[in-house]
Structure formats: C-alpha cells, structure tokens
Tab-separated table of C-alpha atoms in Angstrom:
chain	number	residue	atom	x	y	z
A	16	MET	CA	-11.632	19.233	-14.587
A	17	ARG	CA	-10.725	16.510	-16.604
A	18	LYS	CA	-12.772	13.099	-16.243
A	19	ILE	CA	-11.549	10.809	-13.643
A	20	SER	CA	-11.267	7.009	-14.861
A	21	PRO	CA	-14.276	5.373	-13.131
A	22	ARG	CA	-12.317	2.490	-12.597
A	23	ARG	CA	-10.051	4.442	-10.224
A	24	THR	CA	-13.266	3.917	-7.558
A	25	GLY	CA	-12.332	1.083	-5.110
A	26	THR	CA	-9.229	0.172	-6.920
A	27	ARG	CA	-5.737	1.820	-7.409
A	28	ARG	CA	-5.237	4.662	-5.749
A	29	SER	CA	-9.161	4.327	-4.698
A	30	GLY	CA	-7.905	1.174	-2.403
A	31	ALA	CA	-5.595	-0.579	-4.243
A	32	ARG	CA	-2.822	0.250	-1.523
A	33	ARG	CA	-5.589	-1.699	0.854
A	34	LEU	CA	-3.510	-4.978	1.883
A	35	GLY	CA	-4.923	-8.331	3.289
A	36	VAL	CA	-3.152	-9.037	6.586
A	37	LEU	CA	-3.158	-12.854	5.974
A	38	ALA	CA	-2.011	-12.389	2.159
A	39	GLY	CA	0.659	-9.674	3.130
A	40	VAL	CA	2.085	-12.023	5.801
A	41	ALA	CA	2.381	-14.901	3.529
A	42	LEU	CA	3.477	-13.353	0.340
A	43	LEU	CA	6.257	-11.562	2.231
A	44	ALA	CA	7.733	-14.665	3.891
A	45	VAL	CA	10.477	-14.934	1.156
A	46	VAL	CA	11.607	-11.255	1.518
A	47	SER	CA	11.523	-11.379	5.262
A	48	GLY	CA	13.431	-14.487	4.996
A	49	CYS	CA	16.388	-12.623	2.576
A	50	GLY	CA	19.761	-12.194	4.011
A	51	THR	CA	19.035	-15.207	7.042
A	52	SER	CA	21.123	-18.508	6.348
A	53	GLY	CA	17.895	-20.608	5.234
A	54	GLY	CA	15.880	-20.615	1.779
A	55	GLY	CA	17.831	-18.523	-0.852
A	56	GLY	CA	19.958	-16.502	1.909
A	57	SER	CA	21.603	-13.421	1.053
A	58	SER	CA	23.419	-10.422	2.272
A	59	PRO	CA	22.243	-7.205	2.992
A	60	SER	CA	23.225	-4.587	0.733
A	61	ALA	CA	23.158	-0.971	0.515
A	62	ASN	CA	20.181	-0.454	-1.801
A	63	GLY	CA	17.612	-2.831	-1.855
A	64	GLY	CA	18.659	-4.779	1.482
A	65	PHE	CA	19.283	-8.256	0.117
A	66	THR	CA	21.189	-10.082	-2.770
A	67	PRO	CA	18.394	-11.549	-5.008
A	68	PRO	CA	18.028	-14.671	-7.097
A	69	ASP	CA	20.065	-15.273	-9.952
A	70	VAL	CA	17.668	-14.417	-12.801
A	71	PRO	CA	19.570	-14.000	-16.214
A	72	MET	CA	18.590	-10.469	-17.991
A	73	LYS	CA	17.893	-10.094	-21.429
A	74	GLN	CA	20.690	-9.431	-23.706
A	75	SER	CA	19.201	-8.471	-27.018
A	76	LEU	CA	16.001	-8.034	-28.990
A	77	GLY	CA	14.295	-10.401	-31.325
A	78	SER	CA	11.028	-10.950	-33.152
A	79	MET	CA	7.889	-9.626	-31.991
A	80	GLU	CA	5.751	-12.951	-30.363
A	81	GLY	CA	2.650	-11.069	-31.807
A	82	GLN	CA	0.729	-10.807	-27.961
A	83	VAL	CA	2.017	-9.529	-24.818
A	84	ASN	CA	-0.007	-10.433	-21.472
A	85	ILE	CA	-0.077	-6.756	-19.249
A	86	LEU	CA	-1.080	-6.906	-15.984
A	87	ALA	CA	-1.889	-3.411	-14.657
A	88	TRP	CA	-3.616	-0.827	-12.178
A	89	PRO	CA	-6.636	0.254	-13.803
A	90	GLY	CA	-6.224	3.237	-15.852
A	91	TYR	CA	-2.629	2.162	-16.973
A	92	ALA	CA	-3.679	0.348	-20.168
A	93	GLU	CA	-6.231	1.785	-21.423
A	94	ASP	CA	-8.138	0.845	-24.743
A	95	GLY	CA	-11.000	2.518	-25.430
A	96	SER	CA	-13.541	0.386	-23.590
A	97	ASN	CA	-13.710	2.381	-20.771
A	98	ASP	CA	-14.445	5.572	-23.005
A	99	PRO	CA	-13.333	5.708	-26.776
A	100	LYS	CA	-11.506	8.539	-26.697
A	101	VAL	CA	-9.185	7.190	-24.129
A	102	ASP	CA	-7.099	4.651	-25.653
A	103	TRP	CA	-3.276	4.102	-25.933
A	104	VAL	CA	-3.264	0.711	-26.369
A	105	THR	CA	-4.396	0.313	-29.998
A	106	PRO	CA	-1.568	2.592	-31.125
A	107	PHE	CA	0.615	-0.004	-29.438
A	108	GLU	CA	-0.420	-2.693	-31.116
A	109	LYS	CA	-0.528	-1.321	-34.426
A	110	GLN	CA	2.760	-0.131	-33.857
A	111	THR	CA	4.255	-3.318	-33.047
A	112	GLY	CA	1.873	-5.904	-34.308
A	113	CYS	CA	1.677	-7.129	-30.440
A	114	GLN	CA	-2.041	-7.995	-29.311
A	115	ALA	CA	-1.983	-6.473	-25.767
A	116	ASN	CA	-3.824	-8.885	-23.293
A	117	VAL	CA	-4.647	-6.787	-20.210
A	118	LYS	CA	-5.388	-7.500	-16.748
A	119	TYR	CA	-6.143	-5.116	-14.165
A	120	PHE	CA	-5.509	-5.841	-10.478
A	121	GLY	CA	-6.753	-4.048	-7.625
A	122	THR	CA	-4.173	-4.108	-4.708
A	123	SER	CA	-0.296	-4.930	-4.625
A	124	ASP	CA	-1.200	-8.296	-2.797
A	125	GLU	CA	-3.420	-9.461	-5.914
A	126	ALA	CA	-0.625	-8.129	-8.260
A	127	VAL	CA	1.951	-10.031	-6.582
A	128	LYS	CA	0.139	-13.289	-6.270
A	129	LEU	CA	-0.862	-13.080	-10.163
A	130	MET	CA	2.924	-12.341	-11.019
A	131	LYS	CA	3.875	-15.804	-9.299
A	132	THR	CA	1.477	-18.016	-11.946
A	133	GLY	CA	3.515	-16.873	-14.884
A	134	GLN	CA	0.965	-16.074	-16.933
A	135	TYR	CA	1.911	-12.567	-17.486
A	136	ASP	CA	4.886	-10.859	-19.098
A	137	VAL	CA	4.721	-7.385	-17.582
A	138	VAL	CA	3.510	-5.441	-14.534
A	139	SER	CA	3.284	-2.214	-13.415
A	140	ALA	CA	4.782	-2.586	-9.755
A	141	SER	CA	4.382	-0.106	-6.946
A	142	GLY	CA	7.239	0.063	-4.232
A	143	ASP	CA	5.175	-1.943	-1.526
A	144	ALA	CA	5.542	-5.172	-4.349
A	145	SER	CA	8.611	-4.519	-5.966
A	146	LEU	CA	10.873	-6.061	-3.452
A	147	ARG	CA	8.823	-8.813	-3.295
A	148	LEU	CA	8.589	-9.807	-7.083
A	149	ILE	CA	12.779	-9.311	-7.245
A	150	ALA	CA	13.272	-11.601	-4.098
A	151	ALA	CA	10.970	-14.095	-5.099
A	152	GLY	CA	12.530	-14.229	-8.590
A	153	ASP	CA	9.154	-13.532	-10.339
A	154	VAL	CA	10.661	-10.585	-12.546
A	155	ALA	CA	14.114	-10.201	-14.247
A	156	PRO	CA	16.744	-7.736	-14.333
A	157	VAL	CA	16.002	-5.155	-16.992
A	158	ASN	CA	18.193	-4.265	-19.381
A	159	THR	CA	17.989	-0.459	-20.015
A	160	ASP	CA	20.102	-0.301	-23.036
A	161	LEU	CA	17.162	-1.971	-24.737
A	162	VAL	CA	14.494	0.645	-23.618
A	163	LYS	CA	15.273	3.651	-25.832
A	164	ASN	CA	12.981	5.917	-23.899
A	165	TYR	CA	14.831	4.684	-20.622
A	166	ALA	CA	17.368	7.482	-21.070
A	167	ASP	CA	14.672	10.419	-21.282
A	168	ILE	CA	13.060	9.247	-17.562
A	169	SER	CA	13.967	11.752	-14.839
A	170	PRO	CA	17.162	10.683	-13.093
A	171	PHE	CA	15.783	11.243	-9.779
A	172	LEU	CA	13.630	7.784	-10.393
A	173	LYS	CA	16.268	6.029	-11.476
A	174	ASP	CA	18.273	3.479	-9.198
A	175	ARG	CA	16.077	3.520	-6.111
A	176	ASP	CA	15.646	1.179	-3.518
A	177	TRP	CA	12.092	-0.004	-4.861
A	178	ASN	CA	12.868	-0.312	-8.381
A	179	SER	CA	17.034	-1.716	-8.243
A	180	VAL	CA	18.995	-3.457	-6.265
A	181	ASN	CA	23.120	-3.807	-6.161
A	182	GLY	CA	22.679	-0.867	-8.791
A	183	GLN	CA	21.094	-2.982	-11.380
A	184	MET	CA	17.566	-1.827	-12.573
A	185	TYR	CA	14.449	-4.430	-12.412
A	186	GLY	CA	12.437	-2.338	-14.302
A	187	ILE	CA	11.597	1.441	-15.975
A	188	PRO	CA	9.925	3.747	-13.993
A	189	HIS	CA	6.427	4.893	-15.203
A	190	GLY	CA	4.420	7.402	-12.558
A	191	TRP	CA	4.857	9.035	-9.175
A	192	GLY	CA	3.051	11.314	-6.588
A	193	ALA	CA	3.554	12.441	-3.322
A	194	ASN	CA	1.160	11.951	-0.605
A	195	LEU	CA	0.159	15.325	0.694
A	196	LEU	CA	-1.821	16.924	3.401
A	197	MET	CA	-5.344	18.404	2.546
A	198	TYR	CA	-7.377	20.427	4.871
A	199	ASN	CA	-10.465	22.234	4.311
A	200	THR	CA	-9.470	26.418	4.656
A	201	ASP	CA	-12.496	27.330	5.686
A	202	VAL	CA	-12.022	25.396	9.207
A	203	VAL	CA	-8.328	24.520	10.062
A	204	LYS	CA	-6.677	27.892	10.752
A	205	PRO	CA	-4.265	29.227	10.486
A	206	ALA	CA	-2.730	26.697	7.461
A	207	PRO	CA	-0.934	23.593	8.688
A	208	THR	CA	2.617	23.280	7.650
A	209	SER	CA	3.414	20.165	9.231
A	210	TRP	CA	2.207	16.643	9.745
A	211	GLY	CA	1.892	17.371	13.100
A	212	SER	CA	-1.471	18.561	12.725
A	213	VAL	CA	-2.863	15.156	12.279
A	214	PHE	CA	-0.605	13.723	14.746
A	215	THR	CA	0.381	15.213	17.792
A	216	GLY	CA	-2.195	17.878	17.532
A	217	ALA	CA	-5.087	15.906	16.014
A	218	SER	CA	-7.140	16.322	19.193
A	219	GLN	CA	-7.730	19.929	17.563
A	220	TYR	CA	-9.684	18.401	14.756
A	221	ALA	CA	-11.187	15.675	17.095
A	222	GLY	CA	-13.636	13.188	15.043
A	223	LYS	CA	-12.722	14.990	11.547
A	224	VAL	CA	-9.262	13.688	10.907
A	225	THR	CA	-8.874	11.107	7.835
A	226	ALA	CA	-5.790	8.890	7.251
A	227	TYR	CA	-5.243	6.648	4.163
A	228	ASP	CA	-6.005	2.763	5.060
A	229	SER	CA	-2.916	0.497	4.588
A	230	PRO	CA	-0.367	-0.880	6.756
A	231	ILE	CA	2.122	1.304	4.381
A	232	TYR	CA	0.824	4.350	6.204
A	233	ILE	CA	2.758	3.662	9.120
A	234	ALA	CA	5.713	5.146	7.493
A	235	ASP	CA	3.590	8.270	7.523
A	236	ALA	CA	3.936	8.314	11.357
A	237	ALA	CA	7.637	7.053	11.233
A	238	LEU	CA	8.551	9.758	8.880
A	239	TYR	CA	7.266	12.513	11.320
A	240	LEU	CA	9.053	10.572	14.416
A	241	MET	CA	12.224	10.849	12.395
A	242	LYS	CA	11.966	14.175	12.275
A	243	HIS	CA	10.663	15.338	15.584
A	244	GLN	CA	11.855	12.446	17.912
A	245	PRO	CA	15.809	12.051	16.707
A	246	GLY	CA	16.378	9.880	19.890
A	247	LEU	CA	14.567	6.916	18.025
A	248	LYS	CA	17.377	7.010	15.305
A	249	ILE	CA	14.893	6.585	12.486
A	250	THR	CA	16.581	7.198	9.324
A	251	ASN	CA	14.540	5.570	7.127
A	252	PRO	CA	10.726	5.476	7.767
A	253	TYR	CA	10.299	1.980	5.850
A	254	ALA	CA	13.519	0.172	7.908
A	255	LEU	CA	12.284	0.206	11.255
A	256	ASP	CA	13.421	-2.185	14.259
A	257	SER	CA	10.846	-3.412	16.725
A	258	ASP	CA	11.094	-0.605	19.176
A	259	GLN	CA	10.526	1.976	16.446
A	260	LEU	CA	7.622	0.447	14.958
A	261	GLN	CA	6.559	0.168	18.251
A	262	ALA	CA	6.707	4.129	18.467
A	263	ALA	CA	4.975	4.412	15.335
A	264	VAL	CA	1.730	2.125	16.126
A	265	ASP	CA	1.708	4.530	19.437
A	266	LEU	CA	1.688	7.425	17.783
A	267	LEU	CA	-0.898	5.885	15.220
A	268	LYS	CA	-2.948	4.835	18.197
A	269	LYS	CA	-3.347	8.217	19.572
A	270	GLN	CA	-4.379	9.457	16.021
A	271	ARG	CA	-7.137	7.179	15.885
A	272	GLN	CA	-9.203	8.307	18.630
A	273	ASN	CA	-9.522	11.576	16.600
A	274	VAL	CA	-10.024	9.742	12.955
A	275	SER	CA	-13.464	10.127	11.284
A	276	GLU	CA	-12.635	7.403	8.918
A	277	TYR	CA	-9.356	5.641	6.736
A	278	TRP	CA	-10.189	6.092	3.512
A	279	SER	CA	-9.061	4.061	0.702
A	280	ASP	CA	-11.862	5.195	-2.259
A	281	TYR	CA	-11.167	8.635	-3.546
A	282	LEU	CA	-14.348	9.631	-4.229
A	283	LYS	CA	-15.209	8.931	-0.328
A	284	GLU	CA	-12.596	11.321	0.461
A	285	VAL	CA	-14.090	13.881	-1.731
A	286	GLN	CA	-17.033	13.400	-0.226
A	287	ALA	CA	-15.783	13.561	3.211
A	288	PHE	CA	-14.630	16.831	3.025
A	289	SER	CA	-17.664	18.122	0.983
A	290	THR	CA	-20.096	17.028	3.819
A	291	GLY	CA	-17.395	18.598	6.570
A	292	ASP	CA	-16.952	15.020	8.019
A	293	SER	CA	-13.368	15.342	7.602
A	294	VAL	CA	-11.359	18.552	7.741
A	295	ILE	CA	-7.711	17.433	7.351
A	296	GLY	CA	-5.825	14.417	6.638
A	297	THR	CA	-3.638	12.533	3.949
A	298	THR	CA	-4.298	13.196	0.238
A	299	TRP	CA	-3.166	12.803	-3.053
A	300	GLU	CA	-2.981	15.859	-5.806
A	301	VAL	CA	-5.604	14.468	-8.228
A	302	ILE	CA	-7.987	14.321	-4.598
A	303	ALA	CA	-7.615	17.666	-3.983
A	304	GLN	CA	-7.945	18.634	-7.564
A	305	VAL	CA	-11.407	16.581	-7.840
A	306	ALA	CA	-12.362	18.572	-4.584
A	307	GLN	CA	-11.608	22.233	-5.598
A	308	GLY	CA	-13.003	21.563	-8.783
A	309	GLU	CA	-16.312	20.524	-6.898
A	310	LYS	CA	-15.930	24.010	-5.214
A	311	VAL	CA	-14.722	22.316	-1.946
A	312	PRO	CA	-12.704	25.281	0.117
A	313	VAL	CA	-9.646	22.740	0.224
A	314	LYS	CA	-5.604	23.236	-0.422
A	315	ALA	CA	-3.245	20.315	-0.188
A	316	VAL	CA	0.250	20.981	0.970
A	317	LEU	CA	3.887	19.258	1.261
A	318	PRO	CA	4.542	19.588	5.072
A	319	GLN	CA	8.026	20.736	6.234
A	320	GLU	CA	8.730	17.163	6.870
A	321	GLY	CA	8.580	15.948	3.494
A	322	SER	CA	6.399	12.869	2.893
A	323	THR	CA	5.873	9.567	1.523
A	324	GLY	CA	4.729	8.762	-1.710
A	325	TRP	CA	4.933	6.211	-4.846
A	326	SER	CA	6.751	5.259	-7.751
A	327	ASP	CA	5.500	2.575	-9.989
A	328	THR	CA	7.570	0.439	-12.014
A	329	TRP	CA	7.015	-1.688	-15.150
A	330	MET	CA	8.858	-5.093	-14.571
A	331	VAL	CA	9.061	-8.173	-16.898
A	332	SER	CA	8.143	-11.649	-15.558
A	333	SER	CA	11.034	-13.951	-15.381
A	334	LYS	CA	9.105	-16.512	-16.922
A	335	SER	CA	7.828	-14.166	-19.800
A	336	GLN	CA	7.010	-16.069	-23.306
A	337	HIS	CA	6.928	-12.787	-24.981
A	338	SER	CA	9.533	-10.867	-23.447
A	339	ASN	CA	10.207	-8.891	-26.897
A	340	CYS	CA	6.849	-7.262	-26.936
A	341	ALA	CA	6.997	-7.075	-23.311
A	342	TYR	CA	10.298	-4.484	-23.724
A	343	ALA	CA	8.168	-2.986	-26.571
A	344	TRP	CA	5.667	-2.205	-24.514
A	345	MET	CA	8.156	-0.854	-21.565
A	346	ASP	CA	9.124	1.382	-24.393
A	347	TYR	CA	6.433	2.577	-25.717
A	348	ILE	CA	4.424	3.184	-22.238
A	349	THR	CA	7.217	5.430	-21.374
A	350	GLY	CA	7.426	7.275	-24.496
A	351	PRO	CA	6.152	11.006	-24.481
A	352	GLN	CA	2.903	10.530	-25.945
A	353	ALA	CA	1.728	7.397	-23.710
A	354	GLN	CA	3.422	9.079	-20.442
A	355	ALA	CA	1.026	11.954	-21.392
A	356	ASP	CA	-2.238	10.345	-22.050
A	357	VAL	CA	-1.646	8.318	-18.735
A	358	ALA	CA	-0.607	10.805	-16.501
A	359	GLN	CA	-3.358	13.161	-17.295
A	360	TYR	CA	-6.048	10.386	-17.405
A	361	PHE	CA	-4.859	8.732	-14.250
A	362	GLY	CA	-3.853	11.827	-12.150
A	363	GLU	CA	0.303	11.376	-11.403
A	364	ALA	CA	3.515	13.084	-12.535
A	365	PRO	CA	4.833	11.264	-15.795
A	366	ALA	CA	8.048	9.594	-15.701
A	367	ASN	CA	9.442	11.197	-18.804
A	368	PRO	CA	9.519	14.678	-18.772
A	369	LYS	CA	9.345	15.330	-22.417
A	370	ALA	CA	5.583	14.209	-21.817
A	371	CYS	CA	4.878	17.364	-20.687
A	372	ASP	CA	5.463	19.202	-23.605
A	373	LEU	CA	2.201	16.878	-25.097
A	374	THR	CA	-0.173	17.618	-21.594
A	375	ALA	CA	-2.620	20.413	-20.606
A	376	LYS	CA	-1.055	23.557	-19.790
A	377	ASN	CA	0.459	23.578	-16.153
A	378	PHE	CA	-0.222	20.066	-15.461
A	379	CYS	CA	3.576	19.032	-15.177
A	380	ASP	CA	3.543	22.351	-12.591
A	381	ALA	CA	0.517	20.867	-11.031
A	382	TYR	CA	2.294	17.517	-10.163
A	383	HIS	CA	5.615	18.601	-10.143
A	384	ALA	CA	7.031	16.231	-12.821
A	385	SER	CA	10.389	17.805	-13.406
A	386	ASP	CA	11.257	19.494	-9.977
A	387	ALA	CA	13.697	17.130	-8.851
A	388	GLN	CA	14.033	19.514	-5.216
A	389	TYR	CA	10.323	18.461	-4.548
A	390	ALA	CA	10.686	14.578	-5.566
A	391	ASP	CA	13.754	14.575	-3.073
A	392	LYS	CA	11.549	15.373	-0.039
A	393	ILE	CA	9.226	12.322	-0.626
A	394	TRP	CA	10.186	9.187	0.721
A	395	TYR	CA	8.531	6.488	-2.317
A	396	TRP	CA	6.710	3.296	-1.254
A	397	THR	CA	9.167	0.521	-0.411
A	398	THR	CA	8.308	-2.573	0.858
A	399	PRO	CA	9.602	-3.242	4.472
A	400	ILE	CA	11.890	-6.142	4.882
A	401	SER	CA	13.781	-7.607	7.801
A	402	ASN	CA	17.339	-6.919	6.582
A	403	CYS	CA	17.056	-3.204	7.505
A	404	LEU	CA	16.806	-0.941	4.458
A	405	ASP	CA	18.968	1.993	5.884
A	406	GLY	CA	22.044	-0.473	6.003
A	407	ARG	CA	22.345	-1.386	9.767
A	408	LYS	CA	23.651	-4.611	10.403
A	409	ASP	CA	23.473	-5.214	13.935
A	410	VAL	CA	19.806	-5.612	14.338
A	411	GLN	CA	16.847	-6.988	12.261
A	412	CYS	CA	13.937	-4.751	10.943
A	413	THR	CA	10.396	-5.311	10.736
A	414	ASP	CA	9.103	-6.764	7.493
A	415	TYR	CA	5.868	-5.945	6.078
A	416	GLY	CA	4.034	-8.910	7.909
A	417	ASP	CA	4.955	-6.978	11.260
A	418	TRP	CA	3.349	-3.888	9.234
A	419	THR	CA	-0.022	-5.516	8.268
A	420	GLN	CA	-0.309	-7.193	11.968
A	421	ALA	CA	0.661	-3.632	13.347
A	422	TRP	CA	-2.233	-2.111	11.433
A	423	THR	CA	-4.780	-3.774	12.407
A	424	GLU	CA	-3.754	-3.533	16.050
A	425	VAL	CA	-4.158	0.181	15.282
A	426	LYS	CA	-7.392	0.179	13.877
A	427	GLY	CA	-8.984	-2.401	16.576
C-alpha cells in the first residue's frame, strides 16, 4: 500500500469539505444574488445558472514572470519538503524558471476568502467553491488554447456546471472521484446495492452508520430522493427549492438517529471501521484502500442510484500578477507525469488519461480514470445557487447559505 500524504489528516478530503456556517453564508451572498435585480444582476443560463462579471480572458502567452503564487489543496503541489521522494514542484521550477510559492488551504471557504485578497495567481478549486469564485469575479475565463495538455483531458470533465458558464471554461480539470458506499463485509449482509441502506434502512445498523460531515452531503440525500420519490420532481441534487430541501433535511434527520459519527478525517473513518464503531456509510476509494490495506473487512461500491463526487479545477485569479507562470503551472500540472504523481500520492483519478501509462499497475482501473460510463453516474459537487441549476425559472432555489443552516439543523 502506498504512503498517503500525512497532510491529508484534518485537511482536504479529511476535513477540507467541512464548511463553517457563518463563513458559508457570507461568502455565498454574491452567488445567491446572481440573477436578481440588484448588484451585478444577471439572467439564468443552462450551464452555471448565471451570467458572470465581465472579466477579460488572456489572449496570448508572454515571458515568464519568474514566480507564481499557488493556492492548493494539500497534496496537490508537493515540493519534497513533506517527503524528499515526493516532488513535482521542483521540476516545474526548473522547466519554466517560475519559482512556485505554495500555500495550502484546508477548506473551500478558506480558499474563496484567500482568493479575494488578490495575492494568489492560481487555485485548485473544488465544485463547492468554483461558482463562488466565478460569480465574484475573482477568477478569469481560461483560454484553453494556451494550455496544450487541455486537449488530452477526459471529455467528460470539460464544460460542466462547476467549471464553466455558458460554454466558457473557467479552469483546467485536475482530478476527480466518487463518494462511495463502504460496508463491513462480515456484518452487513446481504451486500448493499442502494443508498437506502444508510437512509430508509439505516435503523438496521443503528448507531453504526457514518456520513460525511458537510452541508454538501445534503446532495446525497437529495440524490436518493430523486431516484425514489419522483413526486418531489428533483432532477439535480444541487438544485433544490425550499420544499425539496426540506424533504432532504427530513430524511437526514431520520438518518441522524442511527449515525455513530459524522466523519471529516479519513483516518478516523478507517479507525471507526477497524473498531466496529461504524459498519456502513459514505467513503472515498482511497479510504477503502487504506482500510483494506490494514486488513479491515470492508468493500466500497457505487450504488444503483449513482453518487455524488468531486472534480477539482485549476483556476487563474482575475488579479494575477504572474499570469504567464500561472498558465505554465496549469499546463504542467495537467501533463501526464505530474498527473500520475499527484493522483497516486493524493488518491484520486487523474483528469489526463495519459497519466495512466505512468501509474502503478491497475491504479487507474481502481479509480475508473478513463471510464466515462462510471463518471456519468456521478453528480459532482456544485455550489447550490438561487438560480436553479436545473434550468427552472419559475421558482427560486435554495443557495449554499440555506444549506449550511439546514446542515446545522440536521446535526442538532
């Protein structure tokens, strides 16, 4: 079993999605206002749900500025200081002459706040942050013609609701993964095939169900309801009107009665399954592999309803002082070798399938890196906004501020 980055503990997948209520409400104000008559008002669109501020796009590359300020999830920009054998930043610096000044962040809210300062040139944004950055005008449209490796990125990651608006890309896809259902094979029988085992059937494992600790987990409940309660007319788990949100909250409150703990630290979830405190719940592929490597009898599956998941995007600041080096970084980090290095160290599917020729045997198969049919079953994390992402125009959807308040209500 490969060594997992120690910085994952308490960060990123191990807590990076844990979002503060007050911060979330404040940061979403600009997004929830999109499409209204006030502020930078805009009209809804089929992709993105709003018209973003008029930020110019870079038209050509110039001379490298000598440095670039990178804001990244831990594990995305390793320079050897964490492990001398894990270093893909130094080769970038040697190739481009751009010194990489890397700052790590622990939550999407933190990343959004830091990008507002204008001190960072490029950021690895997740779907629960990217629309906020676009709506606020903090990131610029990306000229994909200036990023040669963009052509090799898996098509199913391009021009999606979380990384583009009206057909314009606002970043370069990086890595992705699904939120899976993990269960103890000695205890949970027969093998589960539906998310119903942690929702309507959760009482069967009372006190031993675990769930992800974040407002974005509301989408998991919405996805289940979308498949099993058609009367609610949910067509996108991130586009919920007030009644649909309440239905998801009601389902999560019932689940809460059977939850042992909400996890945000991946090592703690491994420990909970090791001790038997948890026997079933949401997980990531890398967590399942760590648990299996420690001889814990678990298996992770993609249930019949599909799942939620994440797809991260490198985005350039609209205030970047080193945009040439920023573009050089985006091109480098989405190249085959860097993608292979990051994916294996971090534990996710690379966006560039050419990386699979450089990874360990069966790595990309385990993460379904080139499996478009598998990827199509995933509803990637996308910031909920008041202009419904499902295209509805006769109703106002709930935004991320509503979701953070609802999550507080669920947890009690």
